[in-house]
Structures are given as structure tokens and as C-alpha cells.
């Protein structure tokens, strides 16, 4: 008699993430605290879509947190198309905007992880628990079960911090003026976006912190535009008003583009690592790219996906 018990499918899936199947839908659940900003759905969908082009098959669905409560039965969400940050100058609207920035890299990244994991726990708890979801992931595809779904949870959090003064320091032997020394030691406030990806069924987590942008840029986008109401207090930052009144380009036009690129790149990095892990490319998975799909098409089922046969 063997001294070691056979591993359950739950343990197998946690240890050996199977390759992405041709008839598999990645259901990407996102959570964030951005208020008044355009939907992040198109950014996340496009980032994953770009990466998924590297594998055969697979479908994408982006789901905003809270929308599950409105759904009965199958989930609905963003599947691509229009919408997003490029639909007009949204930053000119007088509506309240807030990145909900958290102060401190350590504090902010911890909160990002907790947000993703708690979202996952709530989602599966409402559907019978993680064990039920793991059992569904092992079901063989058939006419009554034509598509396998994998639930991925992504939390995005804006974080502010002071740029370390030690970075890009001058050499002690370099001749510098007192003003230049004072300028290099002056703290600069920065904003980054923390991204945490969590797939509890396959036991996969990845995270990253985005390229930083000046906190001043974030303040410009958070500021609501002025309306033409008489006697209204001016909300638009003075430096932006001066540029617009002089006929210059509104800085928020290019700031919004860089912020979108920053979020997109960060999500793309964790998306690439996730897909690479599932396909066994440099991340320790058993899949070897598209070749593993042959087993699935031959009906080998979940056992082949998990590397058992």
C-alpha cells in the first residue's frame, strides 16, 4: 500500500496549471476604486487579447466587480468593441473624478493583493465554494458543456509615494552648485498603479507595479472641469487654465494618454506572465505552447491538461 495518498484534482490544478484550451473562456474579474474615470474594461480586454493572440483558441470576458450581483445564470461582461479612454475628451467633464490614491508602496500593494483575494473569495463563496469550482474545471467538454471557464481576478490600485532621493544621485567629485544640489534632494511625489492577478483554481498569482508618473499629472486629471455658472469657484488648476487661455494644448490631453498607456502596459505584463505560465513558457508549467492542444482535441480531457497522462 502506498504511503502517499493520491493527490486530488484540486491539488493537481493548484500545482500543474494546464494549458489554455481552444474552447476555454478567460473570465477576467476586475476591481478598483477609480471614480469618474472611463471604464478600464477596454484596456484590460485589449491587453489580454494581444497576449492571447499567441495561443490557439480561447475567449475573453471582462467583468466589473458588482456586475455579478445583477446576473442570474451565465455571466455577462465586456467582450471587446467601443468604449474606453478614447471616446472624446472625458477629462473636460465637470463630474467628480478620483483615482483613490493610497499613500505608500508597501501599504498600497498589500491593499491590492487583499482586494483581489477577497474578491475571489466572495465570488466562489456565492457559487458553492472553491472545491465546486475546481471540480467544474475537471469536467470533460461535451455538447452540454462546450466551453470551459477560468476565473481570473485582477485588482488595480493607484499608489502615491515620494521618489527616493538616492536615485540618479551625482558623484561626489562632480562640481555642482548649491542650487543644483538642493534641486536633486527635493522630494518629488509620484503615482504608480499596482496590479495583482489571482487565479485560485490554478494556483497562479502575478503582480507588478507600473511606471511612475508625476503626482501633479494625477491631480490635473482628478480636477473637475469648470462650468460656466456665474460665481462658481474655479476647479481647474491655474497652470492648466493659463495654457488653455493662451491657446496651448490642454495638458490633460497627453496626460490621459500616458496614464492609459501606463495601465495598459502593467496589465499586459501580468497577462503575458499568466498566459506563459499556462502554456509552460519559462514559467514552470507543463504545457508546451500550441502542441499540447492536440491532446485536448483527441479527447484526452482534463487529465491531459493537468499533465497526468
Short mmCIF file of C-alpha atoms in Angstrom, two decimals:
data_model
loop_
_atom_site.label_atom_id
_atom_site.label_comp_id
_atom_site.label_asym_id
_atom_site.label_seq_id
_atom_site.Cartn_x
_atom_site.Cartn_y
_atom_site.Cartn_z
CA UNK A 1 0.00 0.00 0.00
CA UNK A 2 1.36 3.39 -0.92
CA UNK A 3 2.38 5.63 1.95
CA UNK A 4 1.33 8.70 -0.01
CA UNK A 5 -2.29 9.46 -0.83
CA UNK A 6 -3.10 10.23 -4.42
CA UNK A 7 -3.43 13.98 -5.00
CA UNK A 8 -6.93 15.35 -5.53
CA UNK A 9 -7.78 17.24 -8.68
CA UNK A 10 -7.80 20.41 -6.61
CA UNK A 11 -4.19 19.83 -5.59
CA UNK A 12 -3.26 18.91 -9.15
CA UNK A 13 -4.76 22.08 -10.56
CA UNK A 14 -3.02 24.16 -7.92
CA UNK A 15 0.30 22.54 -8.78
CA UNK A 16 0.10 21.98 -12.51
CA UNK A 17 -1.69 24.73 -14.38
CA UNK A 18 -2.98 23.17 -17.59
CA UNK A 19 -2.51 24.91 -20.94
CA UNK A 20 -5.22 27.24 -22.21
CA UNK A 21 -7.66 25.17 -24.23
CA UNK A 22 -9.14 26.10 -27.58
CA UNK A 23 -12.63 26.04 -26.04
CA UNK A 24 -11.78 27.95 -22.89
CA UNK A 25 -13.06 31.32 -21.80
CA UNK A 26 -10.93 33.51 -19.55
CA UNK A 27 -13.37 35.38 -17.33
CA UNK A 28 -11.39 38.35 -16.05
CA UNK A 29 -12.96 39.90 -12.96
CA UNK A 30 -11.58 43.36 -12.17
CA UNK A 31 -11.82 45.51 -9.07
CA UNK A 32 -10.55 49.04 -8.48
CA UNK A 33 -11.51 52.27 -6.70
CA UNK A 34 -11.27 54.72 -9.61
CA UNK A 35 -14.20 57.14 -9.54
CA UNK A 36 -15.45 59.07 -12.56
CA UNK A 37 -12.82 57.71 -14.94
CA UNK A 38 -13.62 55.84 -18.17
CA UNK A 39 -14.11 52.10 -17.90
CA UNK A 40 -10.97 50.01 -17.62
CA UNK A 41 -12.68 47.11 -19.41
CA UNK A 42 -11.38 48.01 -22.90
CA UNK A 43 -7.81 48.46 -21.62
CA UNK A 44 -7.79 45.10 -19.86
CA UNK A 45 -9.54 43.31 -22.70
CA UNK A 46 -7.11 44.66 -25.30
CA UNK A 47 -4.07 43.78 -23.16
CA UNK A 48 -5.21 40.18 -22.72
CA UNK A 49 -6.39 39.94 -26.33
CA UNK A 50 -2.94 40.91 -27.56
CA UNK A 51 -1.34 38.19 -25.46
CA UNK A 52 -3.98 35.57 -26.29
CA UNK A 53 -3.16 36.00 -29.99
CA UNK A 54 -0.05 33.94 -29.19
CA UNK A 55 -2.11 30.81 -28.49
CA UNK A 56 -4.73 28.90 -30.45
CA UNK A 57 -8.31 29.45 -29.39
CA UNK A 58 -9.51 30.93 -26.14
CA UNK A 59 -12.17 33.57 -25.48
CA UNK A 60 -12.18 36.64 -23.25
CA UNK A 61 -14.77 38.22 -20.99
CA UNK A 62 -14.03 41.20 -18.70
CA UNK A 63 -16.36 41.57 -15.72
CA UNK A 64 -16.56 44.59 -13.42
CA UNK A 65 -16.93 43.86 -9.72
CA UNK A 66 -20.53 44.25 -8.66
CA UNK A 67 -21.99 43.24 -12.01
CA UNK A 68 -22.26 39.60 -10.85
CA UNK A 69 -24.98 40.63 -8.43
CA UNK A 70 -27.11 41.73 -11.36
CA UNK A 71 -26.64 38.48 -13.27
CA UNK A 72 -28.54 35.25 -12.95
CA UNK A 73 -27.08 32.18 -14.53
CA UNK A 74 -24.33 32.92 -17.02
CA UNK A 75 -22.14 35.98 -16.51
CA UNK A 76 -22.12 38.86 -18.91
CA UNK A 77 -19.40 41.43 -19.42
CA UNK A 78 -17.22 43.31 -21.87
CA UNK A 79 -16.25 41.31 -24.96
CA UNK A 80 -14.48 43.99 -26.95
CA UNK A 81 -15.63 46.80 -29.18
CA UNK A 82 -16.04 50.50 -28.48
CA UNK A 83 -15.84 52.47 -25.29
CA UNK A 84 -12.93 53.50 -23.16
CA UNK A 85 -10.50 56.32 -22.74
CA UNK A 86 -10.50 57.40 -26.38
CA UNK A 87 -14.19 58.27 -26.63
CA UNK A 88 -13.87 62.04 -26.54
CA UNK A 89 -12.24 64.40 -24.01
CA UNK A 90 -13.76 62.86 -20.88
CA UNK A 91 -11.41 64.93 -18.73
CA UNK A 92 -13.39 68.07 -19.67
CA UNK A 93 -16.50 66.82 -17.90
CA UNK A 94 -17.38 68.58 -14.63
CA UNK A 95 -18.09 65.24 -12.91
CA UNK A 96 -16.10 64.27 -9.84
CA UNK A 97 -13.03 62.16 -10.57
CA UNK A 98 -10.79 60.45 -8.05
CA UNK A 99 -8.01 57.90 -8.55
CA UNK A 100 -8.49 56.96 -4.87
CA UNK A 101 -4.73 57.00 -4.40
CA UNK A 102 -3.28 55.19 -1.39
CA UNK A 103 -0.14 56.59 0.22
CA UNK A 104 2.90 54.28 0.45
CA UNK A 105 4.16 51.46 -1.78
CA UNK A 106 4.02 48.80 0.95
CA UNK A 107 0.56 49.78 2.14
CA UNK A 108 -0.81 50.18 -1.37
CA UNK A 109 0.48 46.88 -2.72
CA UNK A 110 -0.81 44.98 0.32
CA UNK A 111 -4.24 46.51 -0.24
CA UNK A 112 -4.12 45.50 -3.91
CA UNK A 113 -3.48 41.87 -3.01
CA UNK A 114 -6.21 41.82 -0.37
CA UNK A 115 -8.67 43.33 -2.86
CA UNK A 116 -8.04 40.62 -5.46
CA UNK A 117 -8.11 37.75 -2.99
CA UNK A 118 -11.22 38.93 -1.14
CA UNK A 119 -13.00 39.43 -4.46
CA UNK A 120 -12.13 35.86 -5.40
CA UNK A 121 -13.32 34.51 -2.05
CA UNK A 122 -16.66 36.32 -2.32
CA UNK A 123 -17.20 35.19 -5.90
CA UNK A 124 -16.62 31.49 -5.23
CA UNK A 125 -18.43 31.52 -1.87
CA UNK A 126 -21.59 32.62 -3.68
CA UNK A 127 -21.21 29.66 -6.07
CA UNK A 128 -20.65 26.78 -3.69
CA UNK A 129 -17.02 27.32 -2.80
CA UNK A 130 -13.63 26.77 -4.39
CA UNK A 131 -13.97 22.97 -4.37
CA UNK A 132 -17.06 23.11 -6.58
CA UNK A 133 -15.27 25.42 -9.00
CA UNK A 134 -12.25 23.11 -9.09
CA UNK A 135 -14.48 20.12 -9.85
CA UNK A 136 -16.12 22.01 -12.72
CA UNK A 137 -12.67 22.74 -14.13
CA UNK A 138 -12.06 19.00 -14.47
CA UNK A 139 -15.25 18.25 -16.42
CA UNK A 140 -14.75 16.85 -19.90
CA UNK A 141 -16.07 19.13 -22.64
CA UNK A 142 -19.21 17.93 -24.39
CA UNK A 143 -22.24 19.23 -26.29
CA UNK A 144 -23.87 20.15 -22.99
CA UNK A 145 -20.61 21.59 -21.63
CA UNK A 146 -18.97 23.11 -24.75
CA UNK A 147 -16.83 25.76 -23.05
CA UNK A 148 -14.57 25.62 -20.00
CA UNK A 149 -14.28 28.84 -17.99
CA UNK A 150 -11.31 30.03 -15.97
CA UNK A 151 -11.90 32.84 -13.49
CA UNK A 152 -9.09 35.37 -13.09
CA UNK A 153 -9.24 38.20 -10.56
CA UNK A 154 -7.35 41.43 -11.10
CA UNK A 155 -7.09 44.33 -8.65
CA UNK A 156 -5.72 47.72 -9.72
CA UNK A 157 -4.74 50.36 -7.17
CA UNK A 158 -3.25 53.84 -7.58
CA UNK A 159 -0.41 54.45 -5.10
CA UNK A 160 1.50 57.64 -4.30
CA UNK A 161 4.96 57.89 -2.78
CA UNK A 162 7.96 60.19 -2.60
CA UNK A 163 10.68 59.43 -5.13
CA UNK A 164 13.82 58.14 -3.36
CA UNK A 165 16.40 60.93 -3.31
CA UNK A 166 19.22 58.39 -3.66
CA UNK A 167 18.26 57.59 -7.24
CA UNK A 168 20.17 59.33 -10.03
CA UNK A 169 22.47 60.97 -7.50
CA UNK A 170 25.51 62.91 -8.64
CA UNK A 171 29.04 61.78 -7.94
CA UNK A 172 30.79 63.41 -5.02
CA UNK A 173 33.54 64.51 -7.36
CA UNK A 174 31.13 66.28 -9.69
CA UNK A 175 31.18 70.05 -9.50
CA UNK A 176 27.66 71.23 -8.73
CA UNK A 177 26.21 74.47 -7.48
CA UNK A 178 24.29 74.78 -4.24
CA UNK A 179 21.04 75.29 -6.16
CA UNK A 180 21.62 72.12 -8.20
CA UNK A 181 22.27 70.10 -5.05
CA UNK A 182 19.09 71.46 -3.48
CA UNK A 183 17.12 70.54 -6.60
CA UNK A 184 18.33 66.92 -6.65
CA UNK A 185 17.41 66.46 -2.98
CA UNK A 186 13.92 67.86 -3.36
CA UNK A 187 11.27 65.19 -2.92
CA UNK A 188 9.11 64.51 -5.96
CA UNK A 189 5.71 62.94 -5.42
CA UNK A 190 4.97 60.08 -7.82
CA UNK A 191 1.96 57.91 -8.64
CA UNK A 192 2.07 54.28 -9.79
CA UNK A 193 -0.55 51.61 -10.40
CA UNK A 194 -0.23 48.29 -8.61
CA UNK A 195 -1.71 45.31 -10.47
CA UNK A 196 -2.35 41.96 -8.78
CA UNK A 197 -3.57 38.91 -10.74
CA UNK A 198 -5.04 35.96 -8.85
CA UNK A 199 -6.25 32.62 -10.27
CA UNK A 200 -7.02 30.43 -7.24
CA UNK A 201 -8.20 27.41 -9.25
CA UNK A 202 -4.85 27.01 -10.99
CA UNK A 203 -2.83 28.41 -8.08
CA UNK A 204 -1.40 31.30 -10.12
CA UNK A 205 -0.62 34.81 -8.87
CA UNK A 206 1.37 37.55 -10.55
CA UNK A 207 1.82 41.19 -9.69
CA UNK A 208 3.59 44.29 -10.91
CA UNK A 209 3.97 48.00 -10.20
CA UNK A 210 3.65 50.34 -13.15
CA UNK A 211 5.92 53.02 -14.49
CA UNK A 212 5.57 56.06 -12.26
CA UNK A 213 4.04 59.35 -13.35
CA UNK A 214 4.25 62.72 -11.58
CA UNK A 215 1.56 63.11 -8.93
CA UNK A 216 0.83 66.52 -10.42
CA UNK A 217 -0.46 64.79 -13.57
CA UNK A 218 -2.90 62.75 -11.49
CA UNK A 219 -4.08 65.91 -9.74
CA UNK A 220 -4.77 67.51 -13.12
CA UNK A 221 -6.97 64.60 -14.20
CA UNK A 222 -8.75 64.42 -10.84
CA UNK A 223 -9.69 68.10 -11.04
CA UNK A 224 -13.21 68.58 -12.48
CA UNK A 225 -13.60 71.00 -15.36
CA UNK A 226 -15.16 74.42 -14.76
CA UNK A 227 -18.72 75.08 -15.83
CA UNK A 228 -20.00 78.43 -17.00
CA UNK A 229 -22.15 79.03 -13.92
CA UNK A 230 -21.85 82.59 -12.63
CA UNK A 231 -19.90 83.00 -9.41
CA UNK A 232 -18.69 79.42 -9.42
CA UNK A 233 -15.38 78.67 -7.75
CA UNK A 234 -12.70 77.67 -10.24
CA UNK A 235 -11.81 73.97 -10.06
CA UNK A 236 -9.39 73.69 -12.95
CA UNK A 237 -5.74 74.05 -11.85
CA UNK A 238 -4.36 77.52 -12.53
CA UNK A 239 -1.47 76.25 -14.67
CA UNK A 240 -3.89 74.44 -17.00
CA UNK A 241 -6.19 77.44 -17.26
CA UNK A 242 -3.28 79.65 -18.29
CA UNK A 243 -2.21 77.23 -21.03
CA UNK A 244 -5.72 76.91 -22.43
CA UNK A 245 -6.34 80.67 -22.32
CA UNK A 246 -3.09 81.27 -24.21
CA UNK A 247 -4.19 78.88 -26.96
CA UNK A 248 -1.97 75.96 -25.95
CA UNK A 249 -2.82 72.26 -25.88
CA UNK A 250 -4.63 71.18 -22.73
CA UNK A 251 -2.02 69.09 -20.83
CA UNK A 252 -4.73 66.66 -19.75
CA UNK A 253 -4.96 65.51 -23.36
CA UNK A 254 -1.49 63.95 -23.28
CA UNK A 255 -1.58 63.09 -19.57
CA UNK A 256 -4.67 60.93 -20.14
CA UNK A 257 -2.89 59.12 -22.98
CA UNK A 258 0.19 58.38 -20.84
CA UNK A 259 -1.96 57.17 -17.95
CA UNK A 260 -3.84 54.83 -20.26
CA UNK A 261 -0.54 53.51 -21.65
CA UNK A 262 0.80 53.04 -18.12
CA UNK A 263 -2.17 50.94 -17.02
CA UNK A 264 -2.23 49.01 -20.29
CA UNK A 265 1.45 48.08 -20.10
CA UNK A 266 1.16 46.93 -16.47
CA UNK A 267 -1.88 44.75 -17.16
CA UNK A 268 -0.14 43.43 -20.27
CA UNK A 269 2.86 42.30 -18.23
CA UNK A 270 0.80 40.19 -15.80
CA UNK A 271 -1.36 38.94 -18.69
CA UNK A 272 1.75 37.78 -20.56
CA UNK A 273 3.15 36.06 -17.49
CA UNK A 274 -0.19 34.34 -16.85
CA UNK A 275 -0.54 33.03 -20.40
CA UNK A 276 3.14 32.00 -20.45
CA UNK A 277 2.65 30.11 -17.18
CA UNK A 278 -0.42 28.32 -18.53
CA UNK A 279 1.38 27.43 -21.76
CA UNK A 280 4.57 26.35 -19.99
CA UNK A 281 6.83 29.00 -21.49
CA UNK A 282 9.51 29.81 -18.94
CA UNK A 283 7.10 29.81 -16.00
CA UNK A 284 7.25 26.17 -14.87
CA UNK A 285 4.01 24.92 -16.45
CA UNK A 286 3.75 21.57 -18.21
CA UNK A 287 2.19 22.88 -21.41
CA UNK A 288 4.49 23.37 -24.37
CA UNK A 289 2.67 26.00 -26.32
CA UNK A 290 0.19 25.04 -29.01
CA UNK A 291 1.38 21.42 -29.29
CA UNK A 292 -0.44 20.43 -26.11
CA UNK A 293 -3.79 21.25 -27.74
CA UNK A 294 -3.55 18.02 -29.76
CA UNK A 295 -4.25 16.01 -26.62
CA UNK A 296 -7.35 18.04 -25.91
CA UNK A 297 -8.75 17.70 -29.40
CA UNK A 298 -8.23 13.94 -29.18
CA UNK A 299 -10.49 13.85 -26.11
CA UNK A 300 -7.81 13.22 -23.51
CA UNK A 301 -9.69 15.65 -21.26
CA UNK A 302 -8.62 17.36 -18.11
CA UNK A 303 -6.16 14.63 -17.18
CA UNK A 304 -4.04 15.55 -20.16
CA UNK A 305 -4.40 19.24 -19.39
CA UNK A 306 -3.19 18.65 -15.87
CA UNK A 307 -0.27 16.53 -17.08
CA UNK A 308 -1.47 13.26 -15.60
CA UNK A 309 -1.41 11.34 -18.88
#
